[in-house]
mmCIF file of C-alpha atoms and ligand atoms in Angstrom:
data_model
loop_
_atom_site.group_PDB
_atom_site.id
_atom_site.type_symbol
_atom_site.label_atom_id
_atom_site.label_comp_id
_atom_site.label_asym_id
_atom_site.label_seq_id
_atom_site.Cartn_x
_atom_site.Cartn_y
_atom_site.Cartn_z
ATOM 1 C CA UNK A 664 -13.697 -10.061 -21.864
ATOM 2 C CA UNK A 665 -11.985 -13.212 -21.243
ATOM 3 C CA UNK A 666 -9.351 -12.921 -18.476
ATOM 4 C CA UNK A 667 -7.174 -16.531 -19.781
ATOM 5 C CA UNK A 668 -4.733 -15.479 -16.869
ATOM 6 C CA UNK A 669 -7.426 -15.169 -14.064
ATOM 7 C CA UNK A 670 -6.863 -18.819 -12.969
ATOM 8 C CA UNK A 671 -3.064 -18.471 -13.414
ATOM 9 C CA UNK A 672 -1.229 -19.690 -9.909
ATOM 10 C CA UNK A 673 0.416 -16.877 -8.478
ATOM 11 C CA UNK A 674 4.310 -16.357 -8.851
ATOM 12 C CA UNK A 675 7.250 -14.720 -7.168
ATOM 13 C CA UNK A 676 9.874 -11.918 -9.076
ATOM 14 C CA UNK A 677 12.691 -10.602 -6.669
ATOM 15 C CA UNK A 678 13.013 -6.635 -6.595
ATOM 16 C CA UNK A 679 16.056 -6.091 -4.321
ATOM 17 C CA UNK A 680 17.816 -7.882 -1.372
ATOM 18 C CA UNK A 681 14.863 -8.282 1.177
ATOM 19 C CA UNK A 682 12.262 -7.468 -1.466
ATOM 20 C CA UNK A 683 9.940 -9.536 -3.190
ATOM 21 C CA UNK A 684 6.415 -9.156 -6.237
ATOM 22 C CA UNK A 685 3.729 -11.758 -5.320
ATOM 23 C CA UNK A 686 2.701 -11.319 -8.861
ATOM 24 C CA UNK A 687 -1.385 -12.259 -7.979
ATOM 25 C CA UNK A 688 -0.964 -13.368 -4.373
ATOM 26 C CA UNK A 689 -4.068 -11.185 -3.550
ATOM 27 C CA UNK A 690 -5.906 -12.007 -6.675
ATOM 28 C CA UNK A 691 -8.277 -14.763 -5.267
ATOM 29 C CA UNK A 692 -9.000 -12.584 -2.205
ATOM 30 C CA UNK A 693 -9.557 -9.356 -4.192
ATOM 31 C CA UNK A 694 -13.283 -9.075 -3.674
ATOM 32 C CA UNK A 695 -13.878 -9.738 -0.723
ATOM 33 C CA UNK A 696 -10.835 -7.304 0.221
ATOM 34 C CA UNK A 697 -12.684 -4.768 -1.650
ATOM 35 C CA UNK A 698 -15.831 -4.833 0.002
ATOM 36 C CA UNK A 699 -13.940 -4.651 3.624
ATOM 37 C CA UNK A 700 -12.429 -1.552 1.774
ATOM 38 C CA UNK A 701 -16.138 -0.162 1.560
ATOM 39 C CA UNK A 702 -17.030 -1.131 5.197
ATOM 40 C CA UNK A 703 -13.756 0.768 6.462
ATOM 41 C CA UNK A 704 -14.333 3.913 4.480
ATOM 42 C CA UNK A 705 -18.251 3.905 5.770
ATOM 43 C CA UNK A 706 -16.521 4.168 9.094
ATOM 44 C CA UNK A 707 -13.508 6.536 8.127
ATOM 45 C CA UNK A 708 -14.089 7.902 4.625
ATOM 46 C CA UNK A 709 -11.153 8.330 2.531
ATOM 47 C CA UNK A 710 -9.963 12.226 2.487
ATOM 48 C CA UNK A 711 -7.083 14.041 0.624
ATOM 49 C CA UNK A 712 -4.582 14.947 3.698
ATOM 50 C CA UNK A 713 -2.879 17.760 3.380
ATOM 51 C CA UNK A 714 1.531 17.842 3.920
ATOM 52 C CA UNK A 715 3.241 19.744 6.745
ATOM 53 C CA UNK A 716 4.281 21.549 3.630
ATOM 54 C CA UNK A 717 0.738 23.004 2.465
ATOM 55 C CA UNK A 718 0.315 20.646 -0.213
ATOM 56 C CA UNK A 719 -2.745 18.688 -0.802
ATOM 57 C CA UNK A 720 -2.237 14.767 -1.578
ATOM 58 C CA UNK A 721 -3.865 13.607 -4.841
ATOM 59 C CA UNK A 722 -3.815 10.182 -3.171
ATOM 60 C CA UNK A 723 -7.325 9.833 -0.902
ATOM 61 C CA UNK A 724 -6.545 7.963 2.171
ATOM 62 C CA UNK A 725 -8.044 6.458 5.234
ATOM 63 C CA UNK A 726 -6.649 3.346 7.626
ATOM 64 C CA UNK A 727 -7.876 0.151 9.805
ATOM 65 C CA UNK A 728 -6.090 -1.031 12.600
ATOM 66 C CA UNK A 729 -4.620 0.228 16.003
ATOM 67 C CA UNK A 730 -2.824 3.024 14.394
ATOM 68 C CA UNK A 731 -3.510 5.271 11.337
ATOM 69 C CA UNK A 732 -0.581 7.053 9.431
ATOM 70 C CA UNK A 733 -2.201 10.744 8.812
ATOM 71 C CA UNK A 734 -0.677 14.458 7.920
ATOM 72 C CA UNK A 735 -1.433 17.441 8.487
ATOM 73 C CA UNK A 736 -0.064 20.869 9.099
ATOM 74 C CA UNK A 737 1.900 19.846 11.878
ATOM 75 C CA UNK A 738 3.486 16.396 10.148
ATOM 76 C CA UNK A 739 3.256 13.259 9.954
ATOM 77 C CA UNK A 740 2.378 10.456 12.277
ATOM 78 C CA UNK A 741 0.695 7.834 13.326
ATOM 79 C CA UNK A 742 -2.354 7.738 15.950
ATOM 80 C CA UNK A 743 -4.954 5.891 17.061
ATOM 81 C CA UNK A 744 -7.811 7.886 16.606
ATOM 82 C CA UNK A 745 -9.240 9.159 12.788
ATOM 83 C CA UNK A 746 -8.885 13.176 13.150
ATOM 84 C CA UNK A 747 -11.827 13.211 11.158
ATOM 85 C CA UNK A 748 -14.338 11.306 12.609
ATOM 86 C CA UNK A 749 -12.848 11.840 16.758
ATOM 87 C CA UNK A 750 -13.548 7.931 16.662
ATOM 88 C CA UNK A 751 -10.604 5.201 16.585
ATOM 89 C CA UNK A 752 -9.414 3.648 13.400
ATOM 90 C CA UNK A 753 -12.297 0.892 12.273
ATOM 91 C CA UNK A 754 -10.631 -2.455 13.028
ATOM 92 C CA UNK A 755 -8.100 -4.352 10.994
ATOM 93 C CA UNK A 756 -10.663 -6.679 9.345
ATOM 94 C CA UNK A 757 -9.322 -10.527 9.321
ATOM 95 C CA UNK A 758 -9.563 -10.757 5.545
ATOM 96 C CA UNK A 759 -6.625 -7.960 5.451
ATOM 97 C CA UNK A 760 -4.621 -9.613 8.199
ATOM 98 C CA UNK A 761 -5.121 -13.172 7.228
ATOM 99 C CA UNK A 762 -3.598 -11.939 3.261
ATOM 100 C CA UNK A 763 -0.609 -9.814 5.028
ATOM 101 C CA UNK A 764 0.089 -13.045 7.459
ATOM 102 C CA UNK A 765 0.462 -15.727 3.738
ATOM 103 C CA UNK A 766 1.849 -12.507 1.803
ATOM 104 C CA UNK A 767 4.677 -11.663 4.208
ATOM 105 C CA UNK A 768 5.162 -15.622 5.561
ATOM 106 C CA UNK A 769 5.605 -16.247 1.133
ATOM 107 C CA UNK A 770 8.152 -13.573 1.280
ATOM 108 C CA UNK A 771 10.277 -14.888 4.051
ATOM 109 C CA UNK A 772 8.905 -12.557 7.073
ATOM 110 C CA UNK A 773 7.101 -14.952 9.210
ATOM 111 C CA UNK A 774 6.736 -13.173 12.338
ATOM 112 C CA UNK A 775 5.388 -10.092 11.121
ATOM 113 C CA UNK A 776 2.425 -8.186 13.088
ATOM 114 C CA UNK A 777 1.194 -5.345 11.357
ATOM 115 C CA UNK A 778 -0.691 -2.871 13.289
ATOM 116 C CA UNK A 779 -1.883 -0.632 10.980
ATOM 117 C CA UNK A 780 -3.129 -0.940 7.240
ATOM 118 C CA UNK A 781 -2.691 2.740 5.388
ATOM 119 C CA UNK A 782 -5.598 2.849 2.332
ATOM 120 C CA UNK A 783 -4.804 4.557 -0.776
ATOM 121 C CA UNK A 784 -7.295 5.654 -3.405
ATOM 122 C CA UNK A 785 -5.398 6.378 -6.818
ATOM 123 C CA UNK A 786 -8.389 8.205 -9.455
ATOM 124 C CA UNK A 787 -6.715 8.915 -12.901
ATOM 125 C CA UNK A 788 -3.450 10.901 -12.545
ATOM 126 C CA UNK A 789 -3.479 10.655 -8.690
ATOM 127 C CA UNK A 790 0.809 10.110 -7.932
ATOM 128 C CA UNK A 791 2.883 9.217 -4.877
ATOM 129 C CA UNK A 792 5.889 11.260 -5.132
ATOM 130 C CA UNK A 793 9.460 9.120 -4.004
ATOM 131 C CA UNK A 794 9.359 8.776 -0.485
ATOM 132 C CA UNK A 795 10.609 6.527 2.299
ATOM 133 C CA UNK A 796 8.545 4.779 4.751
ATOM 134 C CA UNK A 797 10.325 6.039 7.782
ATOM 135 C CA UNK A 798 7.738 7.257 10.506
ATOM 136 C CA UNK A 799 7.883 4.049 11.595
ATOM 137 C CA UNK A 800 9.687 2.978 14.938
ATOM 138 C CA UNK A 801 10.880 -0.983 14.448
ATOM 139 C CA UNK A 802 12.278 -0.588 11.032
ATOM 140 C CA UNK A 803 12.910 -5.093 11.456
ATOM 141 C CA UNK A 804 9.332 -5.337 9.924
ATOM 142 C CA UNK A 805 8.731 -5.162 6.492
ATOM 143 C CA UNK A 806 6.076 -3.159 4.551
ATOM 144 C CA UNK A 807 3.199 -5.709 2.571
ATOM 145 C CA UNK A 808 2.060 -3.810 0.109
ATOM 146 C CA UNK A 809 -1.790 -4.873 -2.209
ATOM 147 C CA UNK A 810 -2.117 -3.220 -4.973
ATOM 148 C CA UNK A 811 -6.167 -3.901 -6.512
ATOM 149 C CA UNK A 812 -7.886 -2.456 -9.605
ATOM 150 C CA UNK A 813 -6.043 -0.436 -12.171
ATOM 151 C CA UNK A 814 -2.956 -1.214 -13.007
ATOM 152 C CA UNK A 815 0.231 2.043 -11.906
ATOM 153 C CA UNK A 816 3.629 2.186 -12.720
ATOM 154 C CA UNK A 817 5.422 1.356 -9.710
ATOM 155 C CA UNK A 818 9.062 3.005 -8.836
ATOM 156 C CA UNK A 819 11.986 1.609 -6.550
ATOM 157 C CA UNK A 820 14.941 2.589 -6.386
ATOM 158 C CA UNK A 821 17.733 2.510 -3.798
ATOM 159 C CA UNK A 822 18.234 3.970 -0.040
ATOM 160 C CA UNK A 823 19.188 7.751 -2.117
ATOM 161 C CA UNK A 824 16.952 9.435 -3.648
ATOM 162 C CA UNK A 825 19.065 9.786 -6.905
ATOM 163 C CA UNK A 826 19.485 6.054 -6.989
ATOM 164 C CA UNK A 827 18.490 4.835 -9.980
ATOM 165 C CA UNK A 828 15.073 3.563 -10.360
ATOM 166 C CA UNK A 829 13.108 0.192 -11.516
ATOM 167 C CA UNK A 830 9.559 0.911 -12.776
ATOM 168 C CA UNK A 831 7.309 -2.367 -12.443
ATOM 169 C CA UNK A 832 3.643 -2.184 -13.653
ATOM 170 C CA UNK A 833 1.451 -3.449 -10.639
ATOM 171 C CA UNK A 834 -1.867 -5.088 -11.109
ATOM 172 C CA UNK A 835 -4.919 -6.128 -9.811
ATOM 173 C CA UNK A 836 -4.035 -8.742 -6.615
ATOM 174 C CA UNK A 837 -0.487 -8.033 -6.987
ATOM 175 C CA UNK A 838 1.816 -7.612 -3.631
ATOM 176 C CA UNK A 839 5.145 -6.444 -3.071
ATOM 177 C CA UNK A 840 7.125 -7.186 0.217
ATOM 178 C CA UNK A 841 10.338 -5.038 1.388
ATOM 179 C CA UNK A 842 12.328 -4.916 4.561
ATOM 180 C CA UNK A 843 15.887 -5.658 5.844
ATOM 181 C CA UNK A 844 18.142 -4.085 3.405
ATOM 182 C CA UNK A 845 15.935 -2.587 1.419
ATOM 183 C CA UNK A 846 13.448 -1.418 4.082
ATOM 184 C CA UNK A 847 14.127 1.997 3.720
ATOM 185 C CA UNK A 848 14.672 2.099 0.069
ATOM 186 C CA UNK A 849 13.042 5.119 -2.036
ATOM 187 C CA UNK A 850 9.629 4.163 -3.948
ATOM 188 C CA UNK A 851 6.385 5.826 -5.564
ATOM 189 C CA UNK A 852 3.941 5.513 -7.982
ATOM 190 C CA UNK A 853 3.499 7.179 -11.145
ATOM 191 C CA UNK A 854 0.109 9.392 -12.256
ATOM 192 C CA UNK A 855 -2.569 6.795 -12.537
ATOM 193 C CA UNK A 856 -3.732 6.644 -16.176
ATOM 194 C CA UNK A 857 -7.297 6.610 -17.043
ATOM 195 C CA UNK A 858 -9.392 3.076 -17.366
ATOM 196 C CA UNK A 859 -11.891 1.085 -16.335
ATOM 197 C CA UNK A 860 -11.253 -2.394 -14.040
ATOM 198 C CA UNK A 861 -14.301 -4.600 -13.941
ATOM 199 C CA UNK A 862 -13.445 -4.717 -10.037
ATOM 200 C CA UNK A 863 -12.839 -1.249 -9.474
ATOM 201 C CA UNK A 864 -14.189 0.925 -11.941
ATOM 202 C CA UNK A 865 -11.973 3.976 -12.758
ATOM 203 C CA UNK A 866 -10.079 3.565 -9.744
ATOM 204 C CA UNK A 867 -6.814 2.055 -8.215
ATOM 205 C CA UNK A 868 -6.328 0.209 -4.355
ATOM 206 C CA UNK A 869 -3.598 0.081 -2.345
ATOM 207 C CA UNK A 870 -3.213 -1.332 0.981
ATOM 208 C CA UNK A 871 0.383 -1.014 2.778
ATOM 209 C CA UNK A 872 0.683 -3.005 5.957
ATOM 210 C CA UNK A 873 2.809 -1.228 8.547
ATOM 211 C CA UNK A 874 4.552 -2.095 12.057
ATOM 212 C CA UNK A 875 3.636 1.869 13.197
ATOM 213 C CA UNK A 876 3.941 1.097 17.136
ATOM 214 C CA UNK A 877 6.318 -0.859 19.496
HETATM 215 C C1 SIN B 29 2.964 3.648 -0.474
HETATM 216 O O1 SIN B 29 4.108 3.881 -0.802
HETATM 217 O O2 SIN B 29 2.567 3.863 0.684
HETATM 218 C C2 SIN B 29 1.947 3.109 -1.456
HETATM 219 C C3 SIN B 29 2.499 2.590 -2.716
HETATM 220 C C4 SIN B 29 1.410 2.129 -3.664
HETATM 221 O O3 SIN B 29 0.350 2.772 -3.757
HETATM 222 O O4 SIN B 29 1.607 1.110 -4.343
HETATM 223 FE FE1 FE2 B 30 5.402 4.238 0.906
#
């Protein structure tokens, strides 16, 4: 099929105060993210992680970078080796941190130094309930967050959970930015629905680039 918008220069939308869509940012860069996607998860393989609460994630998961964000039956954290494999996170490949550097630098965060990149697998109806990124220590860095492959239904809503919510549609190479006011705001995403993405196949990528240490 003919993609007419596949050339189309990305373009900005704001969300909230401190939060920004890339609409495409990532969209030149998608494949060869993708395939640095495969080489991490031949190191770490993506797993379901279970919650402190018993329940297993539908989301699959695995990380690069210094520090991983993980769960288990005793909560969640961050740390630098992969529980699974007894080996350290694979390495933040420079693809990832050269599109988190333009991403967050586009949405007016120009210092920002992520140390670890949390990878989420989304197969069809696979959700992320409404949470807040909070297990993070230096809440003045934002979260960069690459969404590749099928499109999801994005939610965002306030810093309560019963604010009300915005639901965005986020495609292939989009990226969303948030931090200083809305840094701790509420978001998930809604149960992936069924499809096929000529660069993904049935599934949906998402990479969220986190400040997780000091
Ligand atoms: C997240 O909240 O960590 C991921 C959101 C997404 O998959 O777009
Ligand atoms: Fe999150």
């Amino acid at each position: 099929m003919l993609d007419l918008f596949a050339d189309a220069e990305p373009w900005q939308e704001p969300l909230a105060p401190g939060a920004t869509i890339l609409r495409r940012f990532a969209f030149a860069d998608a494949d060869a993210l993708l395939a640095d996607i495969n080489a991490v998860a031949s190191q770490s393989p993506f797993r379901q992680m279970v919650t402190p609460g018993g329940y297993t994630m539908s989301v699959a998961m695995t990380n690069c970078g210094r520090l991983g964000w993980t769960t288990d039956a005793r909560g969640y954290r961050y740390a630098p080796g992969d529980p699974l494999t007894g080996q350290p996170w694979p390495a933040m490949p420079s693809t990832f941190a050269s599109l988190c550097q333009h991403a967050s630098a586009a949405a007016g965060y120009s210092d920002f130094q992520p140390d670890a990149c949390l990878i989420n697998r989304y197969l069809p109806g696979a959700k992320l309930s409404l949470h807040q990124d909070k297990d993070e220590p230096d809440l003045q860095a934002p979260i960069v967050s690459v969404s590749l492959g099928l499109p999801a239904v994005f939610q965002f809503g306030g810093s309560r959970r019963s604010d009300p919510l915005k639901r965005l549609l986020l495609e292939h190479g989009d990226v969303v930015v948030w931090g200083g006011p809305s840094r701790l705001f509420y978001h998930g995403i809604q149960p992936l629905k069924p499809g096929q993405h000529p660069a993904t196949g049935e599934c949906r990528y998402n990479l969220t680039f986190r400040r997780a240490g000091n």
